[in-house]
Short mmCIF file of C-alpha atoms and ligand atoms in Angstrom, two decimals:
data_model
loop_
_atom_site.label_atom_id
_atom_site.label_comp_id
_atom_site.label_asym_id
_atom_site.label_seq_id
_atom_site.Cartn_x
_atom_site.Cartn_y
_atom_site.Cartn_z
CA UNK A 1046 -6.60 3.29 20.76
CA UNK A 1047 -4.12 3.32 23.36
CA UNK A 1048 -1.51 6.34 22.39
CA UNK A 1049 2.00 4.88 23.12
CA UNK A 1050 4.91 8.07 23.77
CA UNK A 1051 7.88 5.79 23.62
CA UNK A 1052 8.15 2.29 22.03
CA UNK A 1053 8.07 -0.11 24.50
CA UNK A 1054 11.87 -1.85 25.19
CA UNK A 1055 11.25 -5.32 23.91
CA UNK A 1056 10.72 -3.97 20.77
CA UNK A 1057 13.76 -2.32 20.51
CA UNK A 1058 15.73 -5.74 21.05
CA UNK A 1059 18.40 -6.12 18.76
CA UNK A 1060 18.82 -2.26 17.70
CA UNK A 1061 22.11 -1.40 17.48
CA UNK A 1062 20.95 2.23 18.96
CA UNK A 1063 20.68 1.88 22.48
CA UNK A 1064 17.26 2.38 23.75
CA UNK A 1065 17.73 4.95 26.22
CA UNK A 1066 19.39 7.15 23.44
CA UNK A 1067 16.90 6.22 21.43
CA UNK A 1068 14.12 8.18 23.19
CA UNK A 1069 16.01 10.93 24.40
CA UNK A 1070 16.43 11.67 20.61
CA UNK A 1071 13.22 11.21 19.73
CA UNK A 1072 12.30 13.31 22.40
CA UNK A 1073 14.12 16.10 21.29
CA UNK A 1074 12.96 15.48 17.65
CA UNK A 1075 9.10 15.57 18.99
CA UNK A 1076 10.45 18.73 20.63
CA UNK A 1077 11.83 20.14 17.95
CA UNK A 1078 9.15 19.56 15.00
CA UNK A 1079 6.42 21.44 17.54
CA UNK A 1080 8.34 24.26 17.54
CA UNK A 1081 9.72 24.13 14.42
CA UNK A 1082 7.26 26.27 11.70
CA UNK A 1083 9.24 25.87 8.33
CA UNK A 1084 11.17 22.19 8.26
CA UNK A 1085 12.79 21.24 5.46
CA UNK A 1086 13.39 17.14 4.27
CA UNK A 1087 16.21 16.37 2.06
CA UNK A 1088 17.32 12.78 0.77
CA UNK A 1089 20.89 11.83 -1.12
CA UNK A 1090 21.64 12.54 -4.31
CA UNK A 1091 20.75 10.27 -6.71
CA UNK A 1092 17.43 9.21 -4.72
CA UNK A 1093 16.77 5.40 -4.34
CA UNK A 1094 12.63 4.11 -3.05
CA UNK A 1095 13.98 4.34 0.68
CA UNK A 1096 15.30 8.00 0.45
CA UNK A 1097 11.95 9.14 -1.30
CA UNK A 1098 9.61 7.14 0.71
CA UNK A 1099 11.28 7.90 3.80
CA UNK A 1100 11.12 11.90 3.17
CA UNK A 1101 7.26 11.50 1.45
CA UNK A 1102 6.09 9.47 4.57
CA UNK A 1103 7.45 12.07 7.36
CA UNK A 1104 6.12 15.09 4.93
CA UNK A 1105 2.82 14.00 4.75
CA UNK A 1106 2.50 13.29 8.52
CA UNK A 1107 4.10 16.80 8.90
CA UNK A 1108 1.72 18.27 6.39
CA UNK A 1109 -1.30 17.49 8.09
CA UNK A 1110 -0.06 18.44 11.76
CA UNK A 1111 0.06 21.91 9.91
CA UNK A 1112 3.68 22.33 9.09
CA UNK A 1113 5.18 24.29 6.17
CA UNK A 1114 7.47 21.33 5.06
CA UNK A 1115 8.99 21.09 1.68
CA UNK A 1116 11.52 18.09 0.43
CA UNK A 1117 13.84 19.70 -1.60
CA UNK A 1118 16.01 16.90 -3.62
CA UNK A 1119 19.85 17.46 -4.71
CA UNK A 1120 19.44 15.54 -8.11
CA UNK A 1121 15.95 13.81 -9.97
CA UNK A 1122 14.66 10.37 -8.69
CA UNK A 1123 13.52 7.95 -10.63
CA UNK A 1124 10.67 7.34 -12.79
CA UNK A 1125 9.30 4.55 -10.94
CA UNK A 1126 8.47 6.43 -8.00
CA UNK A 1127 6.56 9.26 -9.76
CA UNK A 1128 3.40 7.44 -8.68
CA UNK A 1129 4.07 7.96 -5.01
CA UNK A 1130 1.02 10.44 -3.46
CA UNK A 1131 3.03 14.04 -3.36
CA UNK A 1132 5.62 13.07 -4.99
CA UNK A 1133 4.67 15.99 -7.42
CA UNK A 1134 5.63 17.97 -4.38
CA UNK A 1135 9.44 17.18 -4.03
CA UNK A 1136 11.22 20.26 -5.25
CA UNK A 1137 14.48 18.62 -7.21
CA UNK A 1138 17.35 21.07 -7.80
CA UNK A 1139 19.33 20.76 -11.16
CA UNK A 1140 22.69 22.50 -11.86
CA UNK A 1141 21.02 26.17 -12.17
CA UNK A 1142 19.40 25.64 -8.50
CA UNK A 1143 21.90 23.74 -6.46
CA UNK A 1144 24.05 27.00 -5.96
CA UNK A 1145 20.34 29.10 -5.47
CA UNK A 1146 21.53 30.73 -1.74
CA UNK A 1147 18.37 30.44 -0.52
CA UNK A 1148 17.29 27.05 -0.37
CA UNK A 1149 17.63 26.74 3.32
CA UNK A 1150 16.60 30.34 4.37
CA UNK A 1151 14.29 30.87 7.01
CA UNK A 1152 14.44 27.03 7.85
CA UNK A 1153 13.84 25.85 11.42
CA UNK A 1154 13.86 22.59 11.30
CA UNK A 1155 16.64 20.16 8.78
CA UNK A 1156 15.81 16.60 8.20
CA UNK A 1157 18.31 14.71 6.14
CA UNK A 1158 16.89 11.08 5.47
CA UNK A 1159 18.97 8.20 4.50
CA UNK A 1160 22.39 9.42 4.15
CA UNK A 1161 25.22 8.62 7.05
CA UNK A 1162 27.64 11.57 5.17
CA UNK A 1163 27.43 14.67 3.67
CA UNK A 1164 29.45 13.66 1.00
CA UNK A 1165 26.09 12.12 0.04
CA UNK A 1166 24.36 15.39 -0.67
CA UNK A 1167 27.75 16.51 -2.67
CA UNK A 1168 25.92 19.46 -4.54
CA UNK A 1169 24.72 21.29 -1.62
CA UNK A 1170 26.37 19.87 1.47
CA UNK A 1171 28.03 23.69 1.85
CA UNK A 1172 24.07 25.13 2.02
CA UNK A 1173 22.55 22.12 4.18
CA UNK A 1174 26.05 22.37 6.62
CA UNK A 1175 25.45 26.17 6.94
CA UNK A 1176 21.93 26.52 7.26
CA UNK A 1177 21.34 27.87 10.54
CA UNK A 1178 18.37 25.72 10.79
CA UNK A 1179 18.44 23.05 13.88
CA UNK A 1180 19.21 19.79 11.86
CA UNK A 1181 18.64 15.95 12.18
CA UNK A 1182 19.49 12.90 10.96
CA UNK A 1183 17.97 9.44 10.22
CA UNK A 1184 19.17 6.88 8.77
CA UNK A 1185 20.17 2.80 8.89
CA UNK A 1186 23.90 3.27 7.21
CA UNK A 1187 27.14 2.37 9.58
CA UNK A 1188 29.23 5.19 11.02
CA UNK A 1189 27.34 8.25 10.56
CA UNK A 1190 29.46 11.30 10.43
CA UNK A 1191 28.29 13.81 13.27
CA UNK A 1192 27.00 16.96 11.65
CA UNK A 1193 22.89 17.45 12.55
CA UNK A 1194 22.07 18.05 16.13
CA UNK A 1195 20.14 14.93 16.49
CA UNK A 1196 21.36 11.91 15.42
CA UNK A 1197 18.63 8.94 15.00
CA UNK A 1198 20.99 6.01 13.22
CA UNK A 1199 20.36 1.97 13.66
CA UNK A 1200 21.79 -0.57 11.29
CA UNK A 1201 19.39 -3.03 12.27
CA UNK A 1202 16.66 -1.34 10.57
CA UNK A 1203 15.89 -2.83 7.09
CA UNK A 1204 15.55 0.40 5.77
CA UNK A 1205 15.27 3.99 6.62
CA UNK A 1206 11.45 3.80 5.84
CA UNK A 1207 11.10 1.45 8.69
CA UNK A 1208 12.71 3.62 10.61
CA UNK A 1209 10.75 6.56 10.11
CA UNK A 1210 8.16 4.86 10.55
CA UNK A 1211 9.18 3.87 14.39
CA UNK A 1212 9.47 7.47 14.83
CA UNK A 1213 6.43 8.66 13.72
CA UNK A 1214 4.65 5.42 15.58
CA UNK A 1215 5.79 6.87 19.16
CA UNK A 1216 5.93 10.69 18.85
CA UNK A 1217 2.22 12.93 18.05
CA UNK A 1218 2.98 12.46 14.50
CA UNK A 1219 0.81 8.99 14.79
CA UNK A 1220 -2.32 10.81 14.93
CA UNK A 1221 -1.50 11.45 11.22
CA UNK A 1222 -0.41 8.73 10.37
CA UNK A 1223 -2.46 7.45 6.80
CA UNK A 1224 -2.59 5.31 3.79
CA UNK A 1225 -0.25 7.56 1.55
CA UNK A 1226 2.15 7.66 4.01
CA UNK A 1227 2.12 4.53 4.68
CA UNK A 1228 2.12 3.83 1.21
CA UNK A 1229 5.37 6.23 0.29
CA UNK A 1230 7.33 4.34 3.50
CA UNK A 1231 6.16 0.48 2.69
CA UNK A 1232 7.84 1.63 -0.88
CA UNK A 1233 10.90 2.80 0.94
CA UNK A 1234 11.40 -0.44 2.92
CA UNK A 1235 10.04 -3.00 -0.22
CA UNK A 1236 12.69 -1.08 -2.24
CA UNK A 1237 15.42 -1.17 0.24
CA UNK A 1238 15.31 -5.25 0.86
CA UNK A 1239 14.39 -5.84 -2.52
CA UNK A 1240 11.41 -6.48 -1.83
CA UNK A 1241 12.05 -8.63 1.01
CA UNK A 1242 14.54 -10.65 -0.47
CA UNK A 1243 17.59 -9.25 1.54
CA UNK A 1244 17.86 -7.17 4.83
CA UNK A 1245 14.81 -8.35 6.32
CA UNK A 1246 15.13 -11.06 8.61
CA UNK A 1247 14.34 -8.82 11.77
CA UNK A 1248 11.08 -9.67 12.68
CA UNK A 1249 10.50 -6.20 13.29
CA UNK A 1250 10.28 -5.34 9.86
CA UNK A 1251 7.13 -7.34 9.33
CA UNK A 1252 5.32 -6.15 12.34
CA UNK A 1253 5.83 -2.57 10.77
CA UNK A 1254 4.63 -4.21 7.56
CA UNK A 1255 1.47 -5.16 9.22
CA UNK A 1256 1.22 -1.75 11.02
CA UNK A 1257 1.51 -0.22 7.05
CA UNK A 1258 -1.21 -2.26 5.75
CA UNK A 1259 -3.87 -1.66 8.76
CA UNK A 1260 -3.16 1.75 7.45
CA UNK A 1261 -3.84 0.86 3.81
CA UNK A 1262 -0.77 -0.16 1.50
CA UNK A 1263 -2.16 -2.01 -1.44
CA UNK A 1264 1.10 -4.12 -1.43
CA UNK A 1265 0.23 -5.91 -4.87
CA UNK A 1266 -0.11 -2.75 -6.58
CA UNK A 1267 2.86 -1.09 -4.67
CA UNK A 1268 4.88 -4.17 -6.31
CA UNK A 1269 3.22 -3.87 -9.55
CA UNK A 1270 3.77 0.41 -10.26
CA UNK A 1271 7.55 -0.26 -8.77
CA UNK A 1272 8.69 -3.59 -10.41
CA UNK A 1273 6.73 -3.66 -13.49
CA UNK A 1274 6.89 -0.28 -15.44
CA UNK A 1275 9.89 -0.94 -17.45
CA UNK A 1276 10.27 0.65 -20.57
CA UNK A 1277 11.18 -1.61 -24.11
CA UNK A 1278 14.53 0.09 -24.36
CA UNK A 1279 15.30 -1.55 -20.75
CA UNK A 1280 14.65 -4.65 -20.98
CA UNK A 1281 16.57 -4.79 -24.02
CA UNK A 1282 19.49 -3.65 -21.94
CA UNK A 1283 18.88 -6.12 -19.74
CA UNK A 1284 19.27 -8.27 -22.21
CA UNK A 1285 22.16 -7.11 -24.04
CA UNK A 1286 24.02 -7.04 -20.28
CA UNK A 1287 23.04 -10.52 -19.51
CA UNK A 1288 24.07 -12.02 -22.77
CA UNK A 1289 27.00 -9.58 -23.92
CA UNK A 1290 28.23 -7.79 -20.16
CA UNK A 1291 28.35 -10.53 -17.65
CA UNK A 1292 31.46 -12.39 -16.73
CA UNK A 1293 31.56 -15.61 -14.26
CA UNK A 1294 34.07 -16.65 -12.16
CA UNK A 1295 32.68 -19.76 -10.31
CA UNK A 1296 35.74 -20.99 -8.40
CA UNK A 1297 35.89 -17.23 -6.87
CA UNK A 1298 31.71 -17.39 -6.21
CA UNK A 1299 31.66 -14.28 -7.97
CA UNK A 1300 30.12 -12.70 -11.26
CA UNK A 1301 30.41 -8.78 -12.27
CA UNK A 1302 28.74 -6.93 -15.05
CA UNK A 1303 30.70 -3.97 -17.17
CA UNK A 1304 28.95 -0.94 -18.98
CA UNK A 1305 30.42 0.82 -21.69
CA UNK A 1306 29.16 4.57 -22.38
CA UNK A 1307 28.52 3.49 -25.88
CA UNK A 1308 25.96 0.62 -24.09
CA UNK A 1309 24.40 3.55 -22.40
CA UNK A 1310 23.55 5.15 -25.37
CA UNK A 1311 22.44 2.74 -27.28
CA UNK A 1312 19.63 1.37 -24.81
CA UNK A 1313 18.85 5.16 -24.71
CA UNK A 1314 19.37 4.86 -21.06
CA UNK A 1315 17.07 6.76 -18.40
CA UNK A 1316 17.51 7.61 -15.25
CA UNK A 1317 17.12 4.40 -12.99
CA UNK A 1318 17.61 1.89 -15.56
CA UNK A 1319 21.27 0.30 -14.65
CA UNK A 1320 19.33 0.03 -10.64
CA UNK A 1321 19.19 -3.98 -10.20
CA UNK A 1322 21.64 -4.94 -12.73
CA UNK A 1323 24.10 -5.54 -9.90
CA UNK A 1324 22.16 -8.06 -8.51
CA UNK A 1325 21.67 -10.12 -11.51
CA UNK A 1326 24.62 -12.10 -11.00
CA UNK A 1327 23.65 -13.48 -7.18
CA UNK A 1328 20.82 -15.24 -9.30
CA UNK A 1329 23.47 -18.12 -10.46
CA UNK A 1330 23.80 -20.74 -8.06
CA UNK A 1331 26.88 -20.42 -5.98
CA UNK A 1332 27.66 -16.82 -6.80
CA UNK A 1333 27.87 -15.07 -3.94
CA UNK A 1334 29.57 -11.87 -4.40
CA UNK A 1335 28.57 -9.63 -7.92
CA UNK A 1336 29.99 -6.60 -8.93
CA UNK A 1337 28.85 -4.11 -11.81
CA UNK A 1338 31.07 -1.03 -13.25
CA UNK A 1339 29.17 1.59 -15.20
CA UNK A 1340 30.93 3.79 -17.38
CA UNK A 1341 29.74 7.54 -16.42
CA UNK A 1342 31.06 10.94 -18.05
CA UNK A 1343 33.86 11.26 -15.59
CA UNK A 1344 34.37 8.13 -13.54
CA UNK A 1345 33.33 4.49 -13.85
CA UNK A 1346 30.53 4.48 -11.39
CA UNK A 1347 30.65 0.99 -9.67
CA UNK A 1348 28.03 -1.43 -6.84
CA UNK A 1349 28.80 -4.25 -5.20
CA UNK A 1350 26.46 -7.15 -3.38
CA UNK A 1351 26.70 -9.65 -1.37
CA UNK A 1352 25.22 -12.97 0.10
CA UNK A 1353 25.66 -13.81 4.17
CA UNK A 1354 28.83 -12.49 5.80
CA UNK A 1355 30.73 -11.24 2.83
CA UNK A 1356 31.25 -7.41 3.36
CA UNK A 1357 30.98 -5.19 0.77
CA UNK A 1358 31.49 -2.16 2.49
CA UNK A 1359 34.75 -3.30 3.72
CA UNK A 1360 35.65 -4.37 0.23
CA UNK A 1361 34.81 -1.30 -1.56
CA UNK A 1362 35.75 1.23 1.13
CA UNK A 1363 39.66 -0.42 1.03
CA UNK A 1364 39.99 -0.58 -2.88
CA UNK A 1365 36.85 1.05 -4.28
CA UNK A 1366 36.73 4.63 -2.51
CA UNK A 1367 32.93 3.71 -1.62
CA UNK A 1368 31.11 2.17 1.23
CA UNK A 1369 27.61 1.67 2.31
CA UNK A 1370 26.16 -1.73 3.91
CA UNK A 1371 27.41 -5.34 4.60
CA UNK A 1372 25.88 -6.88 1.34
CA UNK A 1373 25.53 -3.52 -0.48
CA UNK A 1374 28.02 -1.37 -0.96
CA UNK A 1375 28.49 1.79 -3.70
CA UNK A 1376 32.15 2.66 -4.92
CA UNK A 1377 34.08 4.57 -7.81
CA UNK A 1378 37.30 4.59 -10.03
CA UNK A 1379 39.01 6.89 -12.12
CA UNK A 1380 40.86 5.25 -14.39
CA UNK A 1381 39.64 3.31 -17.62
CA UNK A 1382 36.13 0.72 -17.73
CA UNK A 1383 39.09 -2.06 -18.76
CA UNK A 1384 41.36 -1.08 -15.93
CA UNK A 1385 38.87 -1.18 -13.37
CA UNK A 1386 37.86 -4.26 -14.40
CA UNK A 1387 41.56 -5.84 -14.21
CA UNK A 1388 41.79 -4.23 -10.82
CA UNK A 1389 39.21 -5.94 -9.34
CA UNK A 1390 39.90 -9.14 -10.89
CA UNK A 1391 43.49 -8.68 -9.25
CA UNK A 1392 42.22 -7.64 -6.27
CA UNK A 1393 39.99 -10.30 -6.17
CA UNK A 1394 42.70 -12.63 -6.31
CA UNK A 1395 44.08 -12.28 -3.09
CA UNK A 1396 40.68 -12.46 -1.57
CA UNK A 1397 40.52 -16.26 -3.36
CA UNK A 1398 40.87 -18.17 0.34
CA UNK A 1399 38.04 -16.49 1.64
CA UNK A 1400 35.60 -16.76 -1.47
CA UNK A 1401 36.66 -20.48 -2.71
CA UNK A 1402 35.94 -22.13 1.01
CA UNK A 1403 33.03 -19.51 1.55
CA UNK A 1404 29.59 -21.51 2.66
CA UNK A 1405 26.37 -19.78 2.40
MN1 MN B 32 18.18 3.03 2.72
#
C-alpha cells in the first residue's frame, strides 16, 4: 500500500479550506498528536451521530497508536448510538460533573469535534477555554470562532465524520485505521446527510464511503441499529405530531410542527425522540422550508430545514438567535410556544416574494 502524507490537490477541489492551509494544519495536528501523551476529544452538547462518530472514529485510531485519549461529553447522547464500538467509553458529564475542575488537567492535546463556537459546549466552555492544553478544532459549520490553536474547518464536507476521516487518511493515524472506526465515522456522515438524502452531492463523500467499507462498515446494519430502534411511545408521537402538530402553508412552501410540554410528557419523551420531526414536513410536495418549535423547561427550543438555496442559517440567525448550515439551522425563543409560533408566521410574511416564486 502506497502511504500517502498529504492528500493529493485534485481531491481537495471544491473545499472551501484552501489546500495549502489545509496541510500546514494537518501538519501541525500530526505534530501535535505525536507529542501529545494525554489528548482529550470533546463534541457539543446535546451530541448528534456526526459529533459522536466523529470523536469515536479519531479515539479509536488514537487508542491504538498508544495514546491516553478520553472523550469526555458536556451532556448524554442519544440512545441510538449506544451501539457504536466504545461508545461505553465516552465519559458524559451531568450537572454534578460539569463544574468538576479537573476535567482538563494534565491535558496535552484538546480536540473539539463538530462545533464552530464555544457557545456550543455552554456547560464547560470556561474549563475547555482555560485548559492549558494545546487545542484544535474540526469541524464543517460556517464561521468558526477562533479559539483552538489549529483550526481544521470546510463547509464542503458533508459532515464532520468525513472530515475526520480525510485527516486520519493522510497523517500516521491511517495505519490504524479499522472497521470500528470506520464504522463510528460512516455513522457520523449517514447521520449528518440523513442518510444521504441531503448534503451529499460532493462526490467526495462517496469515495470516503467506499474507503469506509474496504475497511468494513456493514452499511445495512449501520442503517438498521440507527433508523430502526424506535421505541412504541415514539412512534406514537410521531403520530400524534403528524396528525394533531403540523400546520401547512402551501402558498408560502412551508409547513412547521409545534410541541407543547404537556405533548412531551405524554409520549414519555426520551432523549432523541423530537430528532427528525423537523424534517417531516419537506416530505409534502412543494414544501420547501419546515420549521418545528419544541416547548423546553425554559425556552421554546426551535430547527429549521431547508430544500436548495433557501438559507436557514440566515433565517434563524436574524430572527431566531440560532444558526448552523444553509438547509439546517438550530434557533431559540423566549417568549410563549403560541407567540413563537405567531412570530414566525409574521415573519414569514414578509419573506412571501421569495417563498411563493421559489423553484426547486
Ligand atoms: Mn455535523
Amino acid at each position: 500500500m502506497i502511504f500517502t502524507v498529504f492528500l493529493p490537490v485534485y481531491l481537495r477541489n471544491n473545499k472551501t479550506m484552501p489546500v495549502n492551509k489545509f496541510q500546514h494544519e494537518l501538519k501541525l495536528f500530526e505534530e501535535r498528536v505525536q507529542l501529545s501523551k494525554k489528548i482529550v476529544i470533546v463534541p457539543h452538547f446535546n451530541p448528534d451521530g456526526d459529533a459522536i462518530g466523529s470523536a469515536l472514529g479519531l479515539y479509536i485510531v488514537l487508542k491504538k497508536l498508544g495514546k491516553n485519549v478520553e472523550i469526555i461529553s458536556p451532556t448524554i447522547y442519544p440512545d441510538f448510538l449506544k451501539w457504536l464500538p466504545y461508545n461505553n467509553k465516552i465519559r458524559v458529564l451531568g450537572k454534578k460533573t460539569e463544574s468538576d475542575p479537573s476535567i482538563f488537567q494534565d491535558v496535552d492535546l484538546l480536540i473539539g469535534v463538530d462545533f464552530n463556537a464555544l457557545s456550543r459546549i455552554d456547560n464547560i466552555k470556561d474549563r475547555f477555554a482555560g485548559s492549558s492544553a494545546f487545542k484544535v478544532l474540526i469541524d464543517h459549520h460556517p464561521n468558526p470562532e477562533n479559539f483552538t490553536d489549529i483550526l481544521i474547518s470546510d463547509t464542503s464536507y458533508s459532515s464532520t465524520a468525513e472530515l475526520v476521516f480525510e485527516i486520519i487518511e493522510a497523517t500516521l493515524l491511517k495505519k490504524y485505521f479499522d472497521s470500528d472506526s470506520a464504522t463510528a465515522l460512516y455513522t457520523g456522515l449517514m447521520t449528518d446527510t440523513g442518510s444521504f438524502s441531503f448534503n451529499s452531492s460532493n462526490p467526495n463523500t462517496f469515495r470516503v464511503v467506499g474507503e469506509m467499507m474496504k475497511a468494513g462498515v456493514d452499511k445495512d446494519k449501520t442503517y438498521d441499529k440507527v433508523y430502526n430502534s424506535f421505541s412504541v411511545d415514539r412512534m406514537r408521537f410521531m403520530g400524534h405530531v403528524m396528525l394533531n402538530r403540523m400546520v401547512v402553508i402551501p402558498e408560502l412552501k412551508t409547513g412547521y410542527i409545534y410541541i407543547t410540554a404537556k405533548d412531551r410528557k405524554s409520549f414519555n419523551e426520551q432523549f432523541g425522540d423530537t430528532e427528525n420531526f423537523v424534517n417531516i414536513p419537506l416530505g409534502i410536495k412543494g414544501i420547501i422550508f419546515s420549521a418545528i418549535f419544541i416547548e423546553r423547561d425554559n425556552f421554546i427550543k426551535i430547527s429549521f430545514r431547508s430544500k436548495g438555496s433557501f438559507n436557514v442559517n440566515k433565517f434563524s440567525a436574524a430572527h431566531f438567535n440560532g444558526g448552523g448550515h444553509i438547509n439546517a439551522a438550530g434557533g431559540e425563543s423566549h417568549v410563549s410556544l403560541h407567540e413563537t409560533t405567531e412570530k414566525f408566521v409574521s415573519i414569514l410574511q414578509t419573506y412571501s416574494e421569495e417563498l411563493k416564486n421559489y423553484e426547486y
